[in-house]
C-alpha cells in the first residue's frame, strides 16, 4: 500500500500570502490528485494529474511534482481558500488518500 | 450534468449488514472507461477509499476491510451499491460515492481519480 504523508497538518496563512502544501508518497506514483473539502461539504476534485486544475478552480492554484514528492501551491491566499486539502494516488490499489492539510485564514 | 446521490439506513446495530445505494445521472456505467467508487469519512477524520466498480464489472476493494465489502451495479437504473457485512462502531462515518475518471494509454489505466462526488450519507452504528 502506498502511504501518502501530507505536511503540514494544519497551517494558517494571511490574505495575499503564498502557500505550499506538500504530499509525499512512500513509493513512486505517476500522478497526484488533490481535493478541497470545506467544512460540512463533500470533497471536490481540485487538481488532477499533478498539475491540471479542475473546472472552476482559480488560477492562483497550481500543482507540481513527480515520483514521491508533490505539492499544491496557492499563489496568493484568499479567504475562500480556507479548507482541508487531501492528496490521492490512483497509480495502484488500494487507492489511498493523505491525511489532509487544514488551511486556515489568519 | 453529472450528479450522484447516496442513500442508506442512517442507523444500524453492530453485526448487521450495511447496504448503500448510489443513484447517479449524467453518465452511464456501461460506457467504456466509466467507474464509480465508494469512500468514507468518520466525523472529523480523513478519507478512506473502500471500493471501485468499472464499466466492465471489474471490481477492486480495500483489503483493510477484510472481505466485508461487496460492490455491484445496476446499469439500466444508473445505480451502484455497496454492502458492508458485520458492521461495528468503527464503521460509523459519512459514506460518499463518486464518479471515477481515468488517464489511460493503450487501454492501460495509468491513474484514476474522483471527479464528481455525491453529498454523502451519514451512517451510525450503535447498539
Short mmCIF file of C-alpha atoms in Angstrom, two decimals:
data_model
loop_
_atom_site.label_atom_id
_atom_site.label_comp_id
_atom_site.label_asym_id
_atom_site.label_seq_id
_atom_site.Cartn_x
_atom_site.Cartn_y
_atom_site.Cartn_z
CA UNK A 1 0.00 0.00 0.00
CA UNK A 2 1.28 3.46 -0.90
CA UNK A 3 1.16 5.75 2.12
CA UNK A 4 0.72 9.46 1.47
CA UNK A 5 2.09 11.87 4.07
CA UNK A 6 0.86 15.44 3.95
CA UNK A 7 2.52 18.39 5.60
CA UNK A 8 1.87 20.49 7.43
CA UNK A 9 -1.13 19.02 9.22
CA UNK A 10 -2.54 22.47 9.83
CA UNK A 11 -1.46 25.94 8.91
CA UNK A 12 -2.75 29.48 8.83
CA UNK A 13 -2.00 32.00 6.10
CA UNK A 14 -2.73 35.68 5.70
CA UNK A 15 -4.62 37.04 2.69
CA UNK A 16 -2.16 37.53 -0.15
CA UNK A 17 0.39 35.10 1.29
CA UNK A 18 1.89 32.33 -0.84
CA UNK A 19 1.04 28.85 0.47
CA UNK A 20 2.61 25.49 -0.36
CA UNK A 21 1.18 22.17 0.78
CA UNK A 22 3.23 19.00 0.41
CA UNK A 23 2.34 15.37 -0.19
CA UNK A 24 5.00 12.65 -0.06
CA UNK A 25 4.37 9.11 -1.25
CA UNK A 26 6.02 6.03 0.24
CA UNK A 27 6.61 4.73 -3.32
CA UNK A 28 6.80 6.46 -6.66
CA UNK A 29 3.46 7.34 -8.27
CA UNK A 30 2.82 8.56 -11.78
CA UNK A 31 0.47 11.39 -10.82
CA UNK A 32 -1.06 13.02 -7.77
CA UNK A 33 -4.57 14.36 -7.38
CA UNK A 34 -5.84 16.93 -4.87
CA UNK A 35 -9.25 17.55 -3.34
CA UNK A 36 -10.61 20.52 -1.43
CA UNK A 37 -13.12 19.95 1.33
CA UNK A 38 -14.80 22.84 3.06
CA UNK A 39 -16.41 22.33 6.43
CA UNK A 40 -19.65 20.36 6.16
CA UNK A 41 -19.29 19.78 2.42
CA UNK A 42 -18.27 16.92 0.17
CA UNK A 43 -14.74 16.83 -1.20
CA UNK A 44 -14.26 18.45 -4.59
CA UNK A 45 -11.69 17.50 -7.17
CA UNK A 46 -9.28 20.43 -7.20
CA UNK A 47 -6.14 19.43 -9.09
CA UNK A 48 -5.80 16.26 -11.14
CA UNK A 49 -2.91 14.56 -12.90
CA UNK A 50 -0.50 16.55 -10.75
CA UNK A 51 -0.95 19.95 -12.37
CA UNK A 52 -4.32 20.25 -14.13
CA UNK A 53 -6.89 22.50 -12.47
CA UNK A 54 -10.40 21.10 -12.19
CA UNK A 55 -13.21 23.13 -13.68
CA UNK A 56 -13.84 26.36 -11.81
CA UNK A 57 -10.61 26.29 -9.78
CA UNK A 58 -8.96 29.73 -9.68
CA UNK A 59 -5.64 30.01 -11.46
CA UNK A 60 -3.91 31.16 -8.26
CA UNK A 61 -3.74 27.41 -7.56
CA UNK A 62 -1.10 25.23 -9.11
CA UNK A 63 0.24 21.72 -8.68
CA UNK A 64 3.61 20.19 -9.33
CA UNK A 65 5.84 17.27 -8.50
CA UNK A 66 6.93 13.84 -9.60
CA UNK A 67 7.95 10.48 -8.20
CA UNK A 68 7.38 10.63 -4.45
CA UNK A 69 7.09 14.36 -3.87
CA UNK A 70 4.17 16.57 -4.87
CA UNK A 71 2.88 19.97 -3.90
CA UNK A 72 -0.11 22.25 -4.18
CA UNK A 73 0.61 25.97 -4.22
CA UNK A 74 -1.66 28.95 -3.76
CA UNK A 75 -0.01 32.00 -5.27
CA UNK A 76 -1.96 34.47 -3.16
CA UNK A 77 -4.14 33.19 -0.34
CA UNK A 78 -7.77 34.27 -0.29
CA UNK A 79 -10.39 33.83 2.41
CA UNK A 80 -12.36 31.33 0.33
CA UNK A 81 -9.32 29.02 0.15
CA UNK A 82 -9.67 28.07 3.82
CA UNK A 83 -10.42 24.34 3.72
CA UNK A 84 -8.84 20.94 4.14
CA UNK A 85 -6.84 19.65 1.18
CA UNK A 86 -6.28 15.96 0.55
CA UNK A 87 -3.91 14.33 -1.90
CA UNK A 88 -4.76 10.99 -3.52
CA UNK A 89 -2.83 8.50 -5.61
CA UNK A 90 -4.52 6.45 -8.30
CA UNK A 91 -1.48 4.56 -9.57
CA UNK A 92 -2.02 1.37 -7.65
CA UNK A 93 -4.55 -0.37 -5.48
CA UNK A 94 -5.54 0.17 -2.79
CA UNK A 95 -6.21 3.78 -3.72
CA UNK A 96 -5.04 5.97 -0.88
CA UNK A 97 -5.54 9.49 0.42
CA UNK A 98 -3.27 11.61 2.53
CA UNK A 99 -4.48 12.58 5.98
CA UNK A 100 -5.11 16.13 4.86
CA UNK A 101 -3.81 19.64 5.48
CA UNK A 102 -6.20 22.03 7.18
CA UNK A 103 -5.58 25.50 5.84
CA UNK A 104 -6.97 28.41 7.83
CA UNK A 105 -7.04 32.13 7.20
CA UNK A 106 -5.15 34.39 9.59
CA UNK B 1 -24.64 17.41 -15.82
CA UNK B 2 -23.23 14.70 -13.58
CA UNK B 3 -24.88 14.13 -10.22
CA UNK B 4 -24.63 11.37 -7.64
CA UNK B 5 -26.68 10.79 -4.51
CA UNK B 6 -26.15 8.26 -1.77
CA UNK B 7 -28.84 6.63 0.31
CA UNK B 8 -28.63 4.32 3.28
CA UNK B 9 -30.27 3.23 6.54
CA UNK B 10 -28.99 6.04 8.77
CA UNK B 11 -28.61 3.88 11.86
CA UNK B 12 -27.93 0.19 12.29
CA UNK B 13 -26.74 -2.14 15.01
CA UNK B 14 -23.40 -3.90 15.36
CA UNK B 15 -23.09 -7.15 13.37
CA UNK B 16 -25.74 -6.06 10.84
CA UNK B 17 -25.11 -5.57 7.13
CA UNK B 18 -24.92 -2.03 5.80
CA UNK B 19 -26.47 -1.54 2.37
CA UNK B 20 -25.78 1.67 0.48
CA UNK B 21 -27.14 2.86 -2.85
CA UNK B 22 -25.63 5.43 -5.20
CA UNK B 23 -28.07 6.82 -7.76
CA UNK B 24 -26.40 8.83 -10.48
CA UNK B 25 -27.16 10.71 -13.67
CA UNK B 26 -25.22 12.33 -16.48
CA UNK B 27 -23.16 9.28 -17.33
CA UNK B 28 -23.57 5.55 -17.86
CA UNK B 29 -21.72 2.73 -16.20
CA UNK B 30 -21.99 0.80 -19.44
CA UNK B 31 -19.69 3.30 -21.19
CA UNK B 32 -16.05 2.31 -21.67
CA UNK B 33 -13.80 3.81 -19.01
CA UNK B 34 -16.56 4.72 -16.56
CA UNK B 35 -16.43 3.74 -12.92
CA UNK B 36 -17.93 4.52 -9.52
CA UNK B 37 -16.15 4.40 -6.22
CA UNK B 38 -17.12 4.47 -2.56
CA UNK B 39 -15.18 6.50 0.00
CA UNK B 40 -15.97 7.06 3.66
CA UNK B 41 -15.05 9.65 6.25
CA UNK B 42 -15.55 9.33 10.01
CA UNK B 43 -16.55 12.59 11.60
CA UNK B 44 -13.55 14.91 11.91
CA UNK B 45 -11.22 12.44 10.19
CA UNK B 46 -9.78 11.78 6.75
CA UNK B 47 -10.94 9.97 3.64
CA UNK B 48 -10.75 6.21 3.22
CA UNK B 49 -11.26 4.56 -0.16
CA UNK B 50 -13.45 1.46 0.03
CA UNK B 51 -14.19 0.02 -3.42
CA UNK B 52 -14.44 0.71 -7.16
CA UNK B 53 -16.61 -0.84 -9.84
CA UNK B 54 -15.95 -0.34 -13.55
CA UNK B 55 -17.97 -0.36 -16.74
CA UNK B 56 -16.82 -3.93 -17.48
CA UNK B 57 -17.85 -5.09 -13.97
CA UNK B 58 -14.27 -5.23 -12.78
CA UNK B 59 -14.15 -4.62 -9.02
CA UNK B 60 -11.48 -3.54 -6.55
CA UNK B 61 -11.66 -3.50 -2.78
CA UNK B 62 -9.69 -2.06 0.09
CA UNK B 63 -8.02 -5.08 1.67
CA UNK B 64 -8.13 -3.42 5.10
CA UNK B 65 -11.82 -4.26 5.30
CA UNK B 66 -11.03 -7.95 5.02
CA UNK B 67 -13.65 -9.33 2.61
CA UNK B 68 -16.54 -7.48 4.27
CA UNK B 69 -17.25 -5.43 1.15
CA UNK B 70 -19.33 -6.19 -1.90
CA UNK B 71 -19.78 -3.65 -4.69
CA UNK B 72 -22.25 -4.07 -7.52
CA UNK B 73 -24.14 -2.08 -10.13
CA UNK B 74 -27.45 -1.85 -11.96
CA UNK B 75 -26.55 -0.25 -15.25
CA UNK B 76 -30.10 0.05 -16.55
CA UNK B 77 -31.18 2.06 -13.48
CA UNK B 78 -27.94 4.06 -13.10
CA UNK B 79 -27.18 2.77 -9.64
CA UNK B 80 -24.21 1.38 -7.78
CA UNK B 81 -24.35 -0.44 -4.48
CA UNK B 82 -22.06 -1.22 -1.58
CA UNK B 83 -22.65 -3.76 1.15
CA UNK B 84 -20.57 -3.97 4.31
CA UNK B 85 -21.15 -7.02 6.46
CA UNK B 86 -20.74 -7.38 10.21
CA UNK B 87 -20.58 -3.65 10.94
CA UNK B 88 -19.02 -2.23 14.06
CA UNK B 89 -18.97 1.22 15.68
CA UNK B 90 -15.76 1.85 13.70
CA UNK B 91 -17.90 1.86 10.53
CA UNK B 92 -19.73 4.98 11.71
CA UNK B 93 -18.96 7.57 9.03
CA UNK B 94 -20.24 9.62 6.15
CA UNK B 95 -20.21 7.48 3.03
CA UNK B 96 -19.66 9.05 -0.37
CA UNK B 97 -19.97 7.67 -3.86
CA UNK B 98 -18.03 9.34 -6.63
CA UNK B 99 -17.53 9.00 -10.37
CA UNK B 100 -14.10 7.88 -11.41
CA UNK B 101 -12.17 9.49 -14.21
CA UNK B 102 -9.07 7.92 -15.66
CA UNK B 103 -5.95 8.68 -17.60
CA UNK B 104 -5.20 5.77 -19.87
CA UNK B 105 -2.89 4.88 -22.70
CA UNK B 106 -3.05 1.85 -24.99
CA UNK B 107 -6.09 0.75 -22.94
CA UNK B 108 -3.99 0.62 -19.75
CA UNK B 109 -5.17 2.79 -16.87
CA UNK B 110 -2.29 4.98 -15.69
CA UNK B 111 -4.13 6.71 -12.88
CA UNK B 112 -7.65 7.26 -11.60
CA UNK B 113 -9.32 9.96 -9.56
CA UNK B 114 -12.79 11.02 -8.42
CA UNK B 115 -14.16 13.90 -10.44
CA UNK B 116 -17.74 14.13 -9.15
CA UNK B 117 -18.89 13.35 -5.62
CA UNK B 118 -22.27 12.84 -4.01
CA UNK B 119 -23.39 14.79 -0.97
CA UNK B 120 -22.69 11.84 1.31
CA UNK B 121 -24.89 9.83 3.64
CA UNK B 122 -24.27 9.58 7.37
CA UNK B 123 -24.29 6.11 8.82
CA UNK B 124 -24.21 5.44 12.54
CA UNK B 125 -23.56 2.02 14.03
CA UNK B 126 -24.84 1.85 17.56
CA UNK B 127 -26.43 -0.64 19.90
#
